[in-house]
JSON list of C-alpha atoms and ligand atoms in Angstrom, two decimals:
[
{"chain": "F", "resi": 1214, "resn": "UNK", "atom": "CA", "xyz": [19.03, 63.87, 23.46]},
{"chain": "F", "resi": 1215, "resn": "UNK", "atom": "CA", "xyz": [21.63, 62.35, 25.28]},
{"chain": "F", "resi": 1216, "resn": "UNK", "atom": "CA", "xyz": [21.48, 59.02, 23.87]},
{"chain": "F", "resi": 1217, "resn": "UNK", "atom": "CA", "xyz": [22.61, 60.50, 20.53]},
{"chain": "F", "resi": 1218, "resn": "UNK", "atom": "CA", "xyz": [25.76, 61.14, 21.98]},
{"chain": "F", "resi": 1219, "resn": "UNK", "atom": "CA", "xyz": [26.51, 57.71, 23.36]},
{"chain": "F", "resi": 1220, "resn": "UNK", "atom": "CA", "xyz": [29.52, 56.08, 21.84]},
{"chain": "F", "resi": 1221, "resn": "UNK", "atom": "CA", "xyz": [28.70, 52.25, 21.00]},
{"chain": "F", "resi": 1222, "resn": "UNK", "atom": "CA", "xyz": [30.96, 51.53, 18.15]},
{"chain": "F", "resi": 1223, "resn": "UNK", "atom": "CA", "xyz": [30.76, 47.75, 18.88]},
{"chain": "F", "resi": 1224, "resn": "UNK", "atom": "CA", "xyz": [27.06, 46.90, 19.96]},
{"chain": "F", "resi": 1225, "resn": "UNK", "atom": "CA", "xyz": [25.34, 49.81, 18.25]},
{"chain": "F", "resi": 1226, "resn": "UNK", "atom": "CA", "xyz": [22.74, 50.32, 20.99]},
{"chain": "F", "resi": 1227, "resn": "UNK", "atom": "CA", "xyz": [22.49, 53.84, 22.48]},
{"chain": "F", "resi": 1228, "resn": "UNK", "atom": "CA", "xyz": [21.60, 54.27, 26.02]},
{"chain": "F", "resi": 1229, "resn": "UNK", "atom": "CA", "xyz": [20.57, 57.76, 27.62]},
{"chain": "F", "resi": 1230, "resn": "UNK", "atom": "CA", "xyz": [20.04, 58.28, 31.16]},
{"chain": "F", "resi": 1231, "resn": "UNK", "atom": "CA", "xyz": [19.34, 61.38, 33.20]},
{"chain": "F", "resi": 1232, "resn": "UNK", "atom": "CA", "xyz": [18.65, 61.90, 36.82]},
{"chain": "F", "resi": 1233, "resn": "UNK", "atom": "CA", "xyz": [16.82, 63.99, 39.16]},
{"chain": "F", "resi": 1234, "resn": "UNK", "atom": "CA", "xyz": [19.01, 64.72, 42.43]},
{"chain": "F", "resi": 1235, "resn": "UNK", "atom": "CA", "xyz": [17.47, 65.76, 45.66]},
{"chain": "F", "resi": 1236, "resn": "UNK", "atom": "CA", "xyz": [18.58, 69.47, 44.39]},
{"chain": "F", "resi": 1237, "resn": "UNK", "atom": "CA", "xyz": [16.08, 69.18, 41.86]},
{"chain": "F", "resi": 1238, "resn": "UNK", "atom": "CA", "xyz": [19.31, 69.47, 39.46]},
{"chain": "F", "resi": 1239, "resn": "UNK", "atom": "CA", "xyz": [18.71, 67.05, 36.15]},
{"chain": "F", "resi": 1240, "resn": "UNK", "atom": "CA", "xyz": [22.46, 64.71, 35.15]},
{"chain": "F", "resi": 1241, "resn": "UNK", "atom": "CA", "xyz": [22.53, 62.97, 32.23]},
{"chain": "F", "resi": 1242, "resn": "UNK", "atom": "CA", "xyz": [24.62, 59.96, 30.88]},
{"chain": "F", "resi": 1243, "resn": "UNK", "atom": "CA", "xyz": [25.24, 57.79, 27.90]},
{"chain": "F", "resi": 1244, "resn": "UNK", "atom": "CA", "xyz": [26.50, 54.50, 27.22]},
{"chain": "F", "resi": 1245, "resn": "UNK", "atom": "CA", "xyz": [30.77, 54.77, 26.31]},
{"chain": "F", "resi": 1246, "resn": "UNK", "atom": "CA", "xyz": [32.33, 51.70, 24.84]},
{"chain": "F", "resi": 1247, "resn": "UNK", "atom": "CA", "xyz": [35.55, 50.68, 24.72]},
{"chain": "F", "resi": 1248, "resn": "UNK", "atom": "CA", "xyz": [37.51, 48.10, 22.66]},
{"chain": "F", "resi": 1249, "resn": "UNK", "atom": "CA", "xyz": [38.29, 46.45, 25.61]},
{"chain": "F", "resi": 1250, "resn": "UNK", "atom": "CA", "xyz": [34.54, 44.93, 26.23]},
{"chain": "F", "resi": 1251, "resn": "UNK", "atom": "CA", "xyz": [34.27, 45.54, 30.35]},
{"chain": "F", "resi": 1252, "resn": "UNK", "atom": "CA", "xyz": [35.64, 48.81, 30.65]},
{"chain": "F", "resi": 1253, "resn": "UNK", "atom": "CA", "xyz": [32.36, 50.58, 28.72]},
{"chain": "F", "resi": 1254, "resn": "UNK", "atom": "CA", "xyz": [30.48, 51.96, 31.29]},
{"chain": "F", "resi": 1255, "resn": "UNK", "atom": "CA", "xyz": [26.35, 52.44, 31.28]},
{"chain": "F", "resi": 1256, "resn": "UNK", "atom": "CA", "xyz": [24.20, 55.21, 30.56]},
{"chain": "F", "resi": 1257, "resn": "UNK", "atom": "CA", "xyz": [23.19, 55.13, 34.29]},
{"chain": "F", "resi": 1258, "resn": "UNK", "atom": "CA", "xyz": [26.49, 54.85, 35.51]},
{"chain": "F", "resi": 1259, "resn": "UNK", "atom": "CA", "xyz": [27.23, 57.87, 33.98]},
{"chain": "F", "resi": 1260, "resn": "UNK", "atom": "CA", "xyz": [25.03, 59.88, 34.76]},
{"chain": "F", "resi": 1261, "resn": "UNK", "atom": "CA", "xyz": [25.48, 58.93, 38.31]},
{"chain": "F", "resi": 1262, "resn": "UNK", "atom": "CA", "xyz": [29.37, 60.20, 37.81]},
{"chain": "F", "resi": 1263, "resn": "UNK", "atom": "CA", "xyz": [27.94, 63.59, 36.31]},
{"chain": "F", "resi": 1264, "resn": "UNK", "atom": "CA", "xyz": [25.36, 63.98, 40.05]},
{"chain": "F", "resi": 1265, "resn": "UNK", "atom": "CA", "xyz": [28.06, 63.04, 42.15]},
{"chain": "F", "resi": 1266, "resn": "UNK", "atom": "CA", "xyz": [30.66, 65.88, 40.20]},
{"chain": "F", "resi": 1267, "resn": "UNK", "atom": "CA", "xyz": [28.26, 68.16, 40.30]},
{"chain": "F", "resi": 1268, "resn": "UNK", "atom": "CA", "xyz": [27.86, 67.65, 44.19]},
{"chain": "F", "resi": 1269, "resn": "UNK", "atom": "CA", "xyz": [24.93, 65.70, 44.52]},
{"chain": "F", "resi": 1270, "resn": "UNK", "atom": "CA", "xyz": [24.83, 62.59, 46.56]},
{"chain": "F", "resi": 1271, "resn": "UNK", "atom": "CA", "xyz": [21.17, 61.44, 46.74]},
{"chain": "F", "resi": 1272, "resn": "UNK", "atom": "CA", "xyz": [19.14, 60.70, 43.69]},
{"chain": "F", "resi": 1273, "resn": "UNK", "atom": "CA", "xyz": [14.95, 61.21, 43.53]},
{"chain": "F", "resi": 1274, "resn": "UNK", "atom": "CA", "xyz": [14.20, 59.73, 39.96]},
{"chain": "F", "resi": 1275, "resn": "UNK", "atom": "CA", "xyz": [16.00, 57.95, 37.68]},
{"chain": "F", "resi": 1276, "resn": "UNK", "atom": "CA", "xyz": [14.92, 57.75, 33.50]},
{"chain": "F", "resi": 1277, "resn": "UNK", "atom": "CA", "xyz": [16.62, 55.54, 31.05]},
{"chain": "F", "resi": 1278, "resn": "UNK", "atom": "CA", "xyz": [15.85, 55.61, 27.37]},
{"chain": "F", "resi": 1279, "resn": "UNK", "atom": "CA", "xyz": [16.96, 53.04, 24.73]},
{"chain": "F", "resi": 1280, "resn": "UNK", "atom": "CA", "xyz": [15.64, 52.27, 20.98]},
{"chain": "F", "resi": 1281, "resn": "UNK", "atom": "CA", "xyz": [14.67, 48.62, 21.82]},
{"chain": "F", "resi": 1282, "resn": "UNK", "atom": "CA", "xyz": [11.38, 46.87, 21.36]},
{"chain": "F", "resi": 1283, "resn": "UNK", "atom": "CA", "xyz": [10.72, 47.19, 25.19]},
{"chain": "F", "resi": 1284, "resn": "UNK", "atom": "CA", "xyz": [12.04, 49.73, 27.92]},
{"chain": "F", "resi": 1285, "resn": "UNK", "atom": "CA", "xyz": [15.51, 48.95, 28.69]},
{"chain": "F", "resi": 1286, "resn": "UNK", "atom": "CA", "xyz": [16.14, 48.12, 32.66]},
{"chain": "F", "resi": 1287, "resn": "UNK", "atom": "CA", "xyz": [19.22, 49.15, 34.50]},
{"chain": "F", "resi": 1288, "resn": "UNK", "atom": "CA", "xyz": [22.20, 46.28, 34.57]},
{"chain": "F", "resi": 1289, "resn": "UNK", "atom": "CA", "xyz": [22.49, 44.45, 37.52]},
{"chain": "F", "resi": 1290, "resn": "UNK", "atom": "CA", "xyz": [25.30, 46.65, 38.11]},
{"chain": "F", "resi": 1291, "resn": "UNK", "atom": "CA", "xyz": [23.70, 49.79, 37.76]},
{"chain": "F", "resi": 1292, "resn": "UNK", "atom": "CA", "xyz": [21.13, 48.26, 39.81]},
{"chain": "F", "resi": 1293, "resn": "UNK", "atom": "CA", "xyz": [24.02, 48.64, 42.53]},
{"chain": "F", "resi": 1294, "resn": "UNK", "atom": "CA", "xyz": [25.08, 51.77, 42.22]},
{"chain": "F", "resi": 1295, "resn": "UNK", "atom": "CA", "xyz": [21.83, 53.36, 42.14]},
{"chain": "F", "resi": 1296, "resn": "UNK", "atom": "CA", "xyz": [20.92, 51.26, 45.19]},
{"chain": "F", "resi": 1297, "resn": "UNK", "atom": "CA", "xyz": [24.65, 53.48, 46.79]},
{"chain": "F", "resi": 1298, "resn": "UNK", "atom": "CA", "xyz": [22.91, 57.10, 45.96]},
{"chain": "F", "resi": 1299, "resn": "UNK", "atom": "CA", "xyz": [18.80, 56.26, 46.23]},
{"chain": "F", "resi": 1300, "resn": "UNK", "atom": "CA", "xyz": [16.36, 55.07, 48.68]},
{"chain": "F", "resi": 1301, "resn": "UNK", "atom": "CA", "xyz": [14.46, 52.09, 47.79]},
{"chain": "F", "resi": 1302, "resn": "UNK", "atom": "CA", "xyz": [11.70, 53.79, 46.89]},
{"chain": "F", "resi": 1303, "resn": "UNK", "atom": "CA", "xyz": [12.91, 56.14, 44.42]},
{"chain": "F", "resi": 1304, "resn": "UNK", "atom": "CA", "xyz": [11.15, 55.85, 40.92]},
{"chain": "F", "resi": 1305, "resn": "UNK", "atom": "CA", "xyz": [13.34, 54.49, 37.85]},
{"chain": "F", "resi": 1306, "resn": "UNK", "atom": "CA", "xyz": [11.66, 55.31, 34.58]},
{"chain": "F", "resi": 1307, "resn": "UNK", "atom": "CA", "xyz": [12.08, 53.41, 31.28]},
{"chain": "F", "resi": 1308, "resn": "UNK", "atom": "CA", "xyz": [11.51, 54.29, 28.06]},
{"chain": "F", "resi": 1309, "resn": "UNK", "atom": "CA", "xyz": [11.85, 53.09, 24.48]},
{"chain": "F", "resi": 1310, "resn": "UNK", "atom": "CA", "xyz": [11.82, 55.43, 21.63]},
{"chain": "F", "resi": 1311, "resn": "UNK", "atom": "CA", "xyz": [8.34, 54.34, 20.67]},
{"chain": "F", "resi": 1312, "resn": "UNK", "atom": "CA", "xyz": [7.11, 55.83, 23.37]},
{"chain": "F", "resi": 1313, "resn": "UNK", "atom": "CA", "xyz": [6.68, 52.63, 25.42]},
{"chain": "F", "resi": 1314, "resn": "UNK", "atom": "CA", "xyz": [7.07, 53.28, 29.53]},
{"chain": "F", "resi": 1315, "resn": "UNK", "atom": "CA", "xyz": [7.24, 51.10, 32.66]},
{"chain": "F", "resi": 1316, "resn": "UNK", "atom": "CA", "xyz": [7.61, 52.28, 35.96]},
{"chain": "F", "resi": 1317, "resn": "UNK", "atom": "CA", "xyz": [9.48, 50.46, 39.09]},
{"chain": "F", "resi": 1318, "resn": "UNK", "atom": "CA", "xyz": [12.00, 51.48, 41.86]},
{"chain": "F", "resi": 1319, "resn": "UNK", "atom": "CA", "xyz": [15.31, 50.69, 43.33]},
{"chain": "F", "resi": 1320, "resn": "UNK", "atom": "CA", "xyz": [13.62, 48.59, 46.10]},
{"chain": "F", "resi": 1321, "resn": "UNK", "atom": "CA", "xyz": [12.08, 46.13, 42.87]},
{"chain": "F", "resi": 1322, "resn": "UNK", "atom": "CA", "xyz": [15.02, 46.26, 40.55]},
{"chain": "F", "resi": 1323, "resn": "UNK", "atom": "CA", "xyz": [17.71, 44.84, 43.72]},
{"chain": "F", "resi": 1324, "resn": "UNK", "atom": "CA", "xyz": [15.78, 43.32, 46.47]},
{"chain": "F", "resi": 1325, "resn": "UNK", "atom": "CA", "xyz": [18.16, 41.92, 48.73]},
{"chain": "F", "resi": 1326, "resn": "UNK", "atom": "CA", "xyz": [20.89, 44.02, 47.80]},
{"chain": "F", "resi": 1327, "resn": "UNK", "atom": "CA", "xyz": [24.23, 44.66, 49.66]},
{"chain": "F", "resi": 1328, "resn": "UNK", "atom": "CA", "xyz": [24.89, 47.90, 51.21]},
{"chain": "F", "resi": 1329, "resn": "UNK", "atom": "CA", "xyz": [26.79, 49.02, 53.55]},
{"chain": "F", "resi": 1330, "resn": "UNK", "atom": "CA", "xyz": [24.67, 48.01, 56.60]},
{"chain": "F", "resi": 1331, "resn": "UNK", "atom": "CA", "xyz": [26.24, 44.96, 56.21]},
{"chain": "F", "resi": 1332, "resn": "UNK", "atom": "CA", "xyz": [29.09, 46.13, 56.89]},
{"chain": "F", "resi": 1333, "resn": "UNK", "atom": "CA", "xyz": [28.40, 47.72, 60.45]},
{"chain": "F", "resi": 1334, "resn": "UNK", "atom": "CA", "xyz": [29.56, 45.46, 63.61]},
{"chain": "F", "resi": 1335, "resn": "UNK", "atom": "CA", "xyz": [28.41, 45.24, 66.95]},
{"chain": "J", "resi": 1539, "resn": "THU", "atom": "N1", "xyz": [23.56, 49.59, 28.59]},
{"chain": "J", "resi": 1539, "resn": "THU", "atom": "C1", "xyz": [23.34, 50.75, 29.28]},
{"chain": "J", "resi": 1539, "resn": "THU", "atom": "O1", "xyz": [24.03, 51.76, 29.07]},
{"chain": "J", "resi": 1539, "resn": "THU", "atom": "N2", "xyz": [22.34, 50.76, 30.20]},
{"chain": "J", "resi": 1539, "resn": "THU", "atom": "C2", "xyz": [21.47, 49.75, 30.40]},
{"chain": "J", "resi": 1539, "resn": "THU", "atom": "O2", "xyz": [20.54, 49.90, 31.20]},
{"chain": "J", "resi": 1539, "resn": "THU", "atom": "C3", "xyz": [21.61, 48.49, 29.68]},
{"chain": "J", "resi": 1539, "resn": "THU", "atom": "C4", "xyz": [22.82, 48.37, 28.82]},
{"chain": "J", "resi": 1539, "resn": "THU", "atom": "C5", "xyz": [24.60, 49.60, 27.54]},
{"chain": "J", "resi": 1539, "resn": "THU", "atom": "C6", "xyz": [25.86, 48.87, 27.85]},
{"chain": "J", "resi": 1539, "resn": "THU", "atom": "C7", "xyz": [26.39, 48.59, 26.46]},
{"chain": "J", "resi": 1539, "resn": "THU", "atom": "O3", "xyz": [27.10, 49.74, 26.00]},
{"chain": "J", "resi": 1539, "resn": "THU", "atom": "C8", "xyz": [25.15, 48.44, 25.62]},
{"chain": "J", "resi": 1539, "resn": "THU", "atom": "O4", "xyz": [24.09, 49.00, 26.37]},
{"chain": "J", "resi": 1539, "resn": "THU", "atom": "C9", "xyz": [24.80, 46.99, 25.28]},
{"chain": "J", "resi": 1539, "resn": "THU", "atom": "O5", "xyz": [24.77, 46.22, 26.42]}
]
């Protein structure tokens, strides 16, 4: 549903995302392109913006749907920013629109990742 409204003028690949918050609340996203190449922003990544407006910080599943000949994984950036709002264990979903899923988390899509413990001094 959402994916028909992403706006991909220049790769023609639609992207939905929605996610479950810890509210139980559902926030979708879509892919949004832009003519200059690295300012589209992600399905994820958008729906991510529509949790956090909404007033949700902490995410409990993540899908992602894409019309591709396997389920379409999160960016490596996405990978971060989901990494900011879920524990490592939280389900990520993905889909193709043939029906296709495969299952993982946070923890397998960015092991290793930087957060802000590494930040904290003694
Ligand atoms: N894209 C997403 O929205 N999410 C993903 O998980 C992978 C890639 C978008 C970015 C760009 O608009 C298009 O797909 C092609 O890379």
């Amino acid at each position: 549903m959402v994916r028909e409204n992403a706006y991909v003028p220049y790769s023609g690949f639609k992207v939905g995302a929605a996610i479950r918050s810890a509210s139980g609340a559902i926030h979708v996203g879509c892919n949004v392109e832009n003519a200059a190449y690295p300012e589209g922003t992600c399905a994820e990544a958008g729906a991510i913006a529509a949790m956090v407006a909404a007033g949700d910080l902490r995410i409990a599943e993540v899908a992602v749907i894409a019309d591709s000949p396997h389920p379409v994984p999160p960016c490596g950036g996405c990978r971060q920013k989901l990494a900011e709002f879920g524990d490592p264990d939280v389900p990520v979903v993905m889909y193709n629109t043939q029906g296709e899923m495969l299952r993982t988390t946070i923890r397998d899509l960015l092991p290793g990742g930087f957060s802000v413990d590494y930040m904290l001094r003694s």
